[in-house]
Amino acid sequence: MAHRFALMITPVDAADARDDYAETFSTIDVAAPALSVGELSTQRGDGVFESIGVIDGHPNEVEAHVQRLAHSADICDLPAPNLAQWRQAITIAAAHAPAGEAVIKLILSRGVEHGPAPTAWVTASVAPDYVAVRRDGVRVVTLDRGYDLGAGERAPWLLLGAKTLSYAVNMAALREAHRRGADDAIFVTNDGYVLEAPTASLIIRSGDEFLTTAPSAGILHGTTQLSVFEHLESRGFQTRYATLTTRDLTQADAAWLVSSIRQGVAITAVDGAPLASDPILTAELNAFLLSPR
Ligand code: PLP
């Protein structure tokens, strides 16, 4: 992902309301080193992030992303981010984002050990080209997440609902999916419930109802899933959060992975067995997701 722009942020207190946070921002050279070697928290993945889809300079669903940043920070006991400051940083990054499809990343890490404040920055980059995958879909394999449906509530230190910087497990799951001849993975609890993909939410269709796993299962509440549900409801479909089994997925009338940059991709096979897909609805969902929202 080619970085085009980066802005370091000196986080201010959430209660510090200002008309302009410009003096807390500094543009940095994307090719130059920027983090200190004392930045242990970032090395440990002890921080949170967001990836926002940008279409021709318009960042989509900014409010849902900054709210989730605050939610993730809260789960991780990080100081509450000043959302007005982050919104302004996003506006600046969007103005420097490349044309077409781009990505703005927000990063908030605990910072230098015993340091005065968290470390925060925003980048704007060219998005990968997902045109073919939106058209052709993905084959998924189900992978055991290694814990049951109650783990998130029983063990909050697993930080399951937070979008933390620690994505090593998610990347390992994608490599395992590729080793098994698939394109992507769906995590499944060890008591048989489907959760989410390593970088996307799962939506399944059963008749005229669209279902997704409830965030209380210890998954990320997807901003794209929220938008898709709103859109489907406006078209008269039913939507619902549920506990979904592997069988619900394999018996679905159609299923999608949805996320902010890749948008909507149809699941065409689960563990080697073909799954029905709906190319017209997939194209329609992507037309909606790629419009300014
Ligand atoms: N679940 C996980 C684990 C993710 O990493 C992501 C996005 O990266 C999502 C779900 C989808 O979230 P969003 O639609 O907000 O991009």
Short mmCIF file of C-alpha atoms and ligand atoms in Angstrom, two decimals:
data_model
loop_
_atom_site.label_atom_id
_atom_site.label_comp_id
_atom_site.label_asym_id
_atom_site.label_seq_id
_atom_site.Cartn_x
_atom_site.Cartn_y
_atom_site.Cartn_z
CA MET A 1 0.00 0.00 0.00
CA ALA A 2 1.75 3.18 -1.17
CA HIS A 3 1.57 5.86 1.49
CA ARG A 4 0.91 9.33 0.10
CA PHE A 5 0.47 11.39 3.24
CA ALA A 6 1.10 11.14 6.98
CA LEU A 7 0.22 13.39 9.88
CA MET A 8 1.52 12.98 13.43
CA ILE A 9 -1.01 13.98 16.08
CA THR A 10 -0.32 15.15 19.61
CA PRO A 11 -3.44 13.80 21.30
CA VAL A 12 -5.25 16.31 23.49
CA ASP A 13 -7.69 15.57 26.27
CA ALA A 14 -11.20 14.62 25.15
CA ALA A 15 -12.56 17.61 27.10
CA ASP A 16 -10.22 20.08 25.35
CA ALA A 17 -12.72 21.63 22.89
CA ARG A 18 -11.13 23.94 20.32
CA ASP A 19 -12.22 25.52 17.04
CA ASP A 20 -9.01 24.35 15.43
CA TYR A 21 -6.52 21.61 16.36
CA ALA A 22 -4.01 22.54 13.63
CA GLU A 23 -1.21 23.22 16.12
CA THR A 24 -1.45 19.62 17.36
CA PHE A 25 -0.71 18.22 13.87
CA SER A 26 2.55 17.94 11.97
CA THR A 27 2.88 16.59 8.45
CA ILE A 28 5.71 14.11 8.14
CA ASP A 29 7.67 12.73 5.21
CA VAL A 30 6.14 9.31 4.41
CA ALA A 31 9.56 7.97 3.40
CA ALA A 32 11.37 9.11 6.56
CA PRO A 33 11.58 7.26 9.92
CA ALA A 34 9.01 8.63 12.33
CA LEU A 35 8.72 6.44 15.44
CA SER A 36 11.25 6.32 18.25
CA VAL A 37 12.88 2.96 19.08
CA GLY A 38 11.41 3.49 22.55
CA GLU A 39 7.93 3.12 21.04
CA LEU A 40 7.43 -0.21 22.81
CA SER A 41 3.65 -0.17 22.79
CA THR A 42 3.45 -0.05 19.01
CA GLN A 43 5.99 -2.90 18.81
CA ARG A 44 3.75 -4.92 21.15
CA GLY A 45 0.61 -4.12 19.20
CA ASP A 46 -0.66 -2.28 22.27
CA GLY A 47 -2.85 0.24 20.55
CA VAL A 48 -5.90 0.60 18.34
CA PHE A 49 -6.57 1.57 14.75
CA GLU A 50 -9.18 2.21 12.07
CA SER A 51 -9.13 1.91 8.27
CA ILE A 52 -11.50 4.28 6.48
CA GLY A 53 -12.44 3.88 2.82
CA VAL A 54 -12.00 7.06 0.76
CA ILE A 55 -13.65 7.50 -2.62
CA ASP A 56 -12.39 10.43 -4.71
CA GLY A 57 -11.40 12.34 -1.60
CA HIS A 58 -14.57 11.56 0.38
CA PRO A 59 -13.96 9.53 3.57
CA ASN A 60 -16.91 7.16 4.16
CA GLU A 61 -18.69 6.68 7.49
CA VAL A 62 -16.28 8.89 9.46
CA GLU A 63 -18.57 9.02 12.48
CA ALA A 64 -18.89 5.23 12.78
CA HIS A 65 -15.10 4.91 12.55
CA VAL A 66 -14.23 7.56 15.16
CA GLN A 67 -16.88 6.14 17.50
CA ARG A 68 -15.36 2.67 17.13
CA LEU A 69 -11.87 4.14 17.73
CA ALA A 70 -13.20 5.53 21.03
CA HIS A 71 -14.82 2.18 21.87
CA SER A 72 -11.59 0.28 21.14
CA ALA A 73 -9.59 2.80 23.22
CA ASP A 74 -12.02 2.34 26.10
CA ILE A 75 -11.69 -1.49 25.99
CA CYS A 76 -7.89 -1.10 25.99
CA ASP A 77 -7.82 1.45 28.87
CA LEU A 78 -6.32 4.10 26.60
CA PRO A 79 -7.16 7.76 27.26
CA ALA A 80 -10.42 8.71 25.51
CA PRO A 81 -9.55 10.19 22.10
CA ASN A 82 -10.69 13.74 21.38
CA LEU A 83 -13.01 12.96 18.47
CA ALA A 84 -13.15 16.57 17.16
CA GLN A 85 -9.35 16.43 16.85
CA TRP A 86 -9.49 13.10 14.99
CA ARG A 87 -12.28 14.33 12.67
CA GLN A 88 -10.13 17.33 11.71
CA ALA A 89 -7.12 15.06 11.10
CA ILE A 90 -9.28 12.87 8.84
CA THR A 91 -10.46 15.92 6.87
CA ILE A 92 -6.84 16.97 6.30
CA ALA A 93 -5.78 13.43 5.31
CA ALA A 94 -8.75 13.15 2.92
CA ALA A 95 -7.68 16.36 1.19
CA HIS A 96 -4.30 14.70 0.52
CA ALA A 97 -5.66 11.28 -0.41
CA PRO A 98 -5.09 10.06 -3.96
CA ALA A 99 -8.02 10.14 -6.38
CA GLY A 100 -10.07 6.99 -6.89
CA GLU A 101 -10.12 4.48 -4.03
CA ALA A 102 -7.88 5.30 -1.08
CA VAL A 103 -7.46 4.36 2.57
CA ILE A 104 -7.09 6.57 5.61
CA LYS A 105 -5.64 4.81 8.64
CA LEU A 106 -5.97 6.14 12.18
CA ILE A 107 -3.45 4.78 14.68
CA LEU A 108 -3.46 5.37 18.42
CA SER A 109 -0.88 3.46 20.44
CA ARG A 110 -0.09 3.66 24.15
CA GLY A 111 3.14 5.44 23.24
CA VAL A 112 6.62 5.50 24.68
CA GLU A 113 6.82 3.57 27.95
CA HIS A 114 6.20 5.98 30.85
CA GLY A 115 5.86 8.70 28.20
CA PRO A 116 3.57 11.70 28.56
CA ALA A 117 0.94 10.76 26.00
CA PRO A 118 -0.15 8.13 23.51
CA THR A 119 1.38 8.21 20.05
CA ALA A 120 -1.07 8.96 17.28
CA TRP A 121 -0.93 9.37 13.55
CA VAL A 122 -3.01 9.30 10.40
CA THR A 123 -1.97 8.14 6.93
CA ALA A 124 -3.54 8.29 3.48
CA SER A 125 -2.63 5.63 0.90
CA VAL A 126 -3.73 4.19 -2.42
CA ALA A 127 -6.22 1.33 -1.86
CA PRO A 128 -5.46 -2.12 -3.28
CA ASP A 129 -7.41 -2.98 -6.44
CA TYR A 130 -10.41 -5.10 -5.40
CA VAL A 131 -12.40 -4.85 -8.65
CA ALA A 132 -11.88 -8.53 -9.57
CA VAL A 133 -12.64 -9.93 -6.11
CA ARG A 134 -15.85 -7.87 -5.89
CA ARG A 135 -16.89 -9.44 -9.20
CA ASP A 136 -15.65 -13.02 -8.62
CA GLY A 137 -16.07 -13.49 -4.86
CA VAL A 138 -13.95 -15.51 -2.44
CA ARG A 139 -13.69 -19.15 -1.36
CA VAL A 140 -13.47 -19.41 2.42
CA VAL A 141 -12.44 -22.05 4.91
CA THR A 142 -13.72 -22.18 8.46
CA LEU A 143 -10.95 -21.98 11.08
CA ASP A 144 -11.25 -22.77 14.79
CA ARG A 145 -10.81 -19.57 16.84
CA GLY A 146 -9.83 -21.72 19.82
CA TYR A 147 -12.42 -20.44 22.29
CA ASP A 148 -16.16 -20.63 22.86
CA LEU A 149 -18.94 -18.08 22.35
CA GLY A 150 -18.72 -16.87 25.96
CA ALA A 151 -14.97 -16.10 25.92
CA GLY A 152 -15.35 -12.37 25.26
CA GLU A 153 -17.52 -11.79 28.31
CA ARG A 154 -15.62 -14.23 30.52
CA ALA A 155 -12.15 -12.92 29.64
CA PRO A 156 -12.32 -9.19 28.79
CA TRP A 157 -8.50 -9.00 28.78
CA LEU A 158 -8.64 -10.79 25.42
CA LEU A 159 -9.88 -7.38 24.12
CA LEU A 160 -12.13 -9.22 21.66
CA GLY A 161 -14.38 -6.33 20.60
CA ALA A 162 -11.48 -3.89 20.08
CA LYS A 163 -9.71 -3.19 16.79
CA THR A 164 -6.23 -3.51 18.24
CA LEU A 165 -2.92 -3.20 16.41
CA SER A 166 -2.28 -6.91 17.13
CA TYR A 167 -3.34 -8.44 13.81
CA ALA A 168 -0.66 -11.18 13.73
CA VAL A 169 -3.28 -13.87 14.48
CA ASN A 170 -5.59 -12.53 11.76
CA MET A 171 -2.76 -12.55 9.21
CA ALA A 172 -1.78 -16.11 10.25
CA ALA A 173 -5.38 -17.22 9.64
CA LEU A 174 -5.26 -15.76 6.13
CA ARG A 175 -2.01 -17.62 5.41
CA GLU A 176 -3.62 -20.85 6.66
CA ALA A 177 -6.63 -20.22 4.39
CA HIS A 178 -4.25 -19.80 1.42
CA ARG A 179 -2.40 -23.01 2.37
CA ARG A 180 -5.78 -24.79 2.28
CA GLY A 181 -6.45 -23.48 -1.22
CA ALA A 182 -8.96 -20.80 -0.21
CA ASP A 183 -8.92 -17.01 -0.45
CA ASP A 184 -10.15 -16.12 3.02
CA ALA A 185 -11.16 -17.54 6.39
CA ILE A 186 -14.14 -17.48 8.71
CA PHE A 187 -13.37 -17.87 12.39
CA VAL A 188 -15.58 -20.37 14.20
CA THR A 189 -15.86 -20.81 17.97
CA ASN A 190 -14.96 -24.21 19.38
CA ASP A 191 -18.66 -24.66 20.18
CA GLY A 192 -19.60 -24.27 16.51
CA TYR A 193 -20.64 -20.63 15.96
CA VAL A 194 -19.40 -18.53 13.06
CA LEU A 195 -17.80 -15.23 14.04
CA GLU A 196 -16.16 -13.06 11.36
CA ALA A 197 -13.34 -13.13 8.84
CA PRO A 198 -9.82 -11.96 9.83
CA THR A 199 -10.47 -8.56 8.21
CA ALA A 200 -14.20 -8.48 7.45
CA SER A 201 -17.69 -9.06 8.84
CA LEU A 202 -19.91 -11.91 7.69
CA ILE A 203 -23.46 -11.35 6.40
CA ILE A 204 -25.65 -14.26 5.32
CA ARG A 205 -28.97 -14.26 3.47
CA SER A 206 -31.76 -16.63 4.42
CA GLY A 207 -34.80 -15.94 2.24
CA ASP A 208 -35.58 -12.24 2.58
CA GLU A 209 -33.72 -11.96 5.88
CA PHE A 210 -30.09 -10.90 6.24
CA LEU A 211 -28.20 -11.97 9.34
CA THR A 212 -24.87 -11.24 10.95
CA THR A 213 -23.15 -12.42 14.12
CA ALA A 214 -23.99 -10.28 17.15
CA PRO A 215 -20.99 -8.22 18.36
CA SER A 216 -21.55 -9.68 21.86
CA ALA A 217 -19.87 -12.83 20.48
CA GLY A 218 -16.57 -10.94 20.86
CA ILE A 219 -16.19 -9.70 17.29
CA LEU A 220 -15.63 -6.28 15.82
CA HIS A 221 -18.84 -4.40 15.10
CA GLY A 222 -18.28 -3.67 11.39
CA THR A 223 -19.02 -0.19 10.07
CA THR A 224 -19.68 -1.65 6.59
CA GLN A 225 -22.11 -4.23 8.00
CA LEU A 226 -23.97 -1.40 9.73
CA SER A 227 -24.22 0.53 6.44
CA VAL A 228 -25.28 -2.57 4.49
CA PHE A 229 -28.03 -3.36 7.02
CA GLU A 230 -29.31 0.23 6.84
CA HIS A 231 -29.32 0.03 3.04
CA LEU A 232 -31.08 -3.36 2.98
CA GLU A 233 -33.71 -2.13 5.46
CA SER A 234 -34.39 0.90 3.22
CA ARG A 235 -35.06 -1.62 0.42
CA GLY A 236 -37.59 -3.47 2.57
CA PHE A 237 -35.48 -6.44 3.67
CA GLN A 238 -35.35 -7.77 7.24
CA THR A 239 -32.00 -7.67 9.05
CA ARG A 240 -31.03 -9.29 12.34
CA TYR A 241 -28.10 -9.91 14.70
CA ALA A 242 -27.94 -13.55 15.70
CA THR A 243 -25.80 -16.42 16.90
CA LEU A 244 -25.07 -18.28 13.67
CA THR A 245 -23.83 -21.83 13.34
CA THR A 246 -21.54 -23.22 10.66
CA ARG A 247 -24.65 -24.93 9.25
CA ASP A 248 -26.41 -21.54 8.94
CA LEU A 249 -23.50 -20.46 6.73
CA THR A 250 -23.34 -23.59 4.57
CA GLN A 251 -27.16 -23.60 4.14
CA ALA A 252 -27.39 -19.85 3.37
CA ASP A 253 -29.03 -18.57 0.18
CA ALA A 254 -25.98 -16.29 -0.19
CA ALA A 255 -23.24 -14.89 2.02
CA TRP A 256 -20.80 -11.98 1.89
CA LEU A 257 -17.70 -10.67 3.60
CA VAL A 258 -17.98 -6.90 4.03
CA SER A 259 -15.32 -4.41 5.08
CA SER A 260 -14.37 -0.76 4.59
CA ILE A 261 -11.82 -1.05 1.78
CA ARG A 262 -12.66 -4.30 -0.03
CA GLN A 263 -16.40 -3.50 0.40
CA GLY A 264 -18.75 -6.44 -0.40
CA VAL A 265 -17.47 -9.77 -1.70
CA ALA A 266 -19.61 -12.84 -2.22
CA ILE A 267 -18.60 -16.13 -0.58
CA THR A 268 -18.63 -18.67 -3.40
CA ALA A 269 -17.50 -21.77 -1.43
CA VAL A 270 -17.19 -22.86 2.20
CA ASP A 271 -14.63 -25.57 3.02
CA GLY A 272 -14.63 -26.65 -0.63
CA ALA A 273 -18.44 -26.88 -1.01
CA PRO A 274 -19.96 -24.33 -3.44
CA LEU A 275 -22.29 -21.68 -2.02
CA ALA A 276 -25.00 -19.93 -4.04
CA SER A 277 -24.30 -16.28 -4.82
CA ASP A 278 -26.31 -13.33 -6.07
CA PRO A 279 -24.12 -11.30 -8.48
CA ILE A 280 -26.82 -8.67 -9.09
CA LEU A 281 -27.30 -7.91 -5.41
CA THR A 282 -23.51 -7.98 -4.83
CA ALA A 283 -23.00 -5.41 -7.61
CA GLU A 284 -25.82 -3.29 -6.21
CA LEU A 285 -24.36 -3.40 -2.68
CA ASN A 286 -20.95 -2.36 -4.01
CA ALA A 287 -22.46 0.52 -6.00
CA PHE A 288 -23.99 1.71 -2.72
CA LEU A 289 -20.80 1.12 -0.68
CA LEU A 290 -18.64 2.96 -3.23
CA SER A 291 -20.91 6.02 -3.22
CA PRO A 292 -20.22 8.91 -0.79
CA ARG A 293 -21.74 8.04 2.60
N1 PLP B 1 -13.85 -7.74 11.52
C1 PLP B 1 -12.51 -7.61 11.56
C2 PLP B 1 -11.71 -8.55 12.39
C3 PLP B 1 -11.89 -6.60 10.80
O1 PLP B 1 -10.56 -6.46 10.85
C4 PLP B 1 -12.69 -5.72 10.04
C5 PLP B 1 -12.09 -4.64 9.23
O2 PLP B 1 -10.91 -4.56 9.06
C6 PLP B 1 -14.06 -5.91 10.01
C7 PLP B 1 -14.63 -6.92 10.79
C8 PLP B 1 -14.95 -5.03 9.17
O3 PLP B 1 -15.02 -3.75 9.74
P1 PLP B 1 -15.33 -2.48 8.85
O4 PLP B 1 -16.54 -2.79 8.05
O5 PLP B 1 -15.58 -1.40 9.84
O6 PLP B 1 -14.14 -2.24 7.99
#
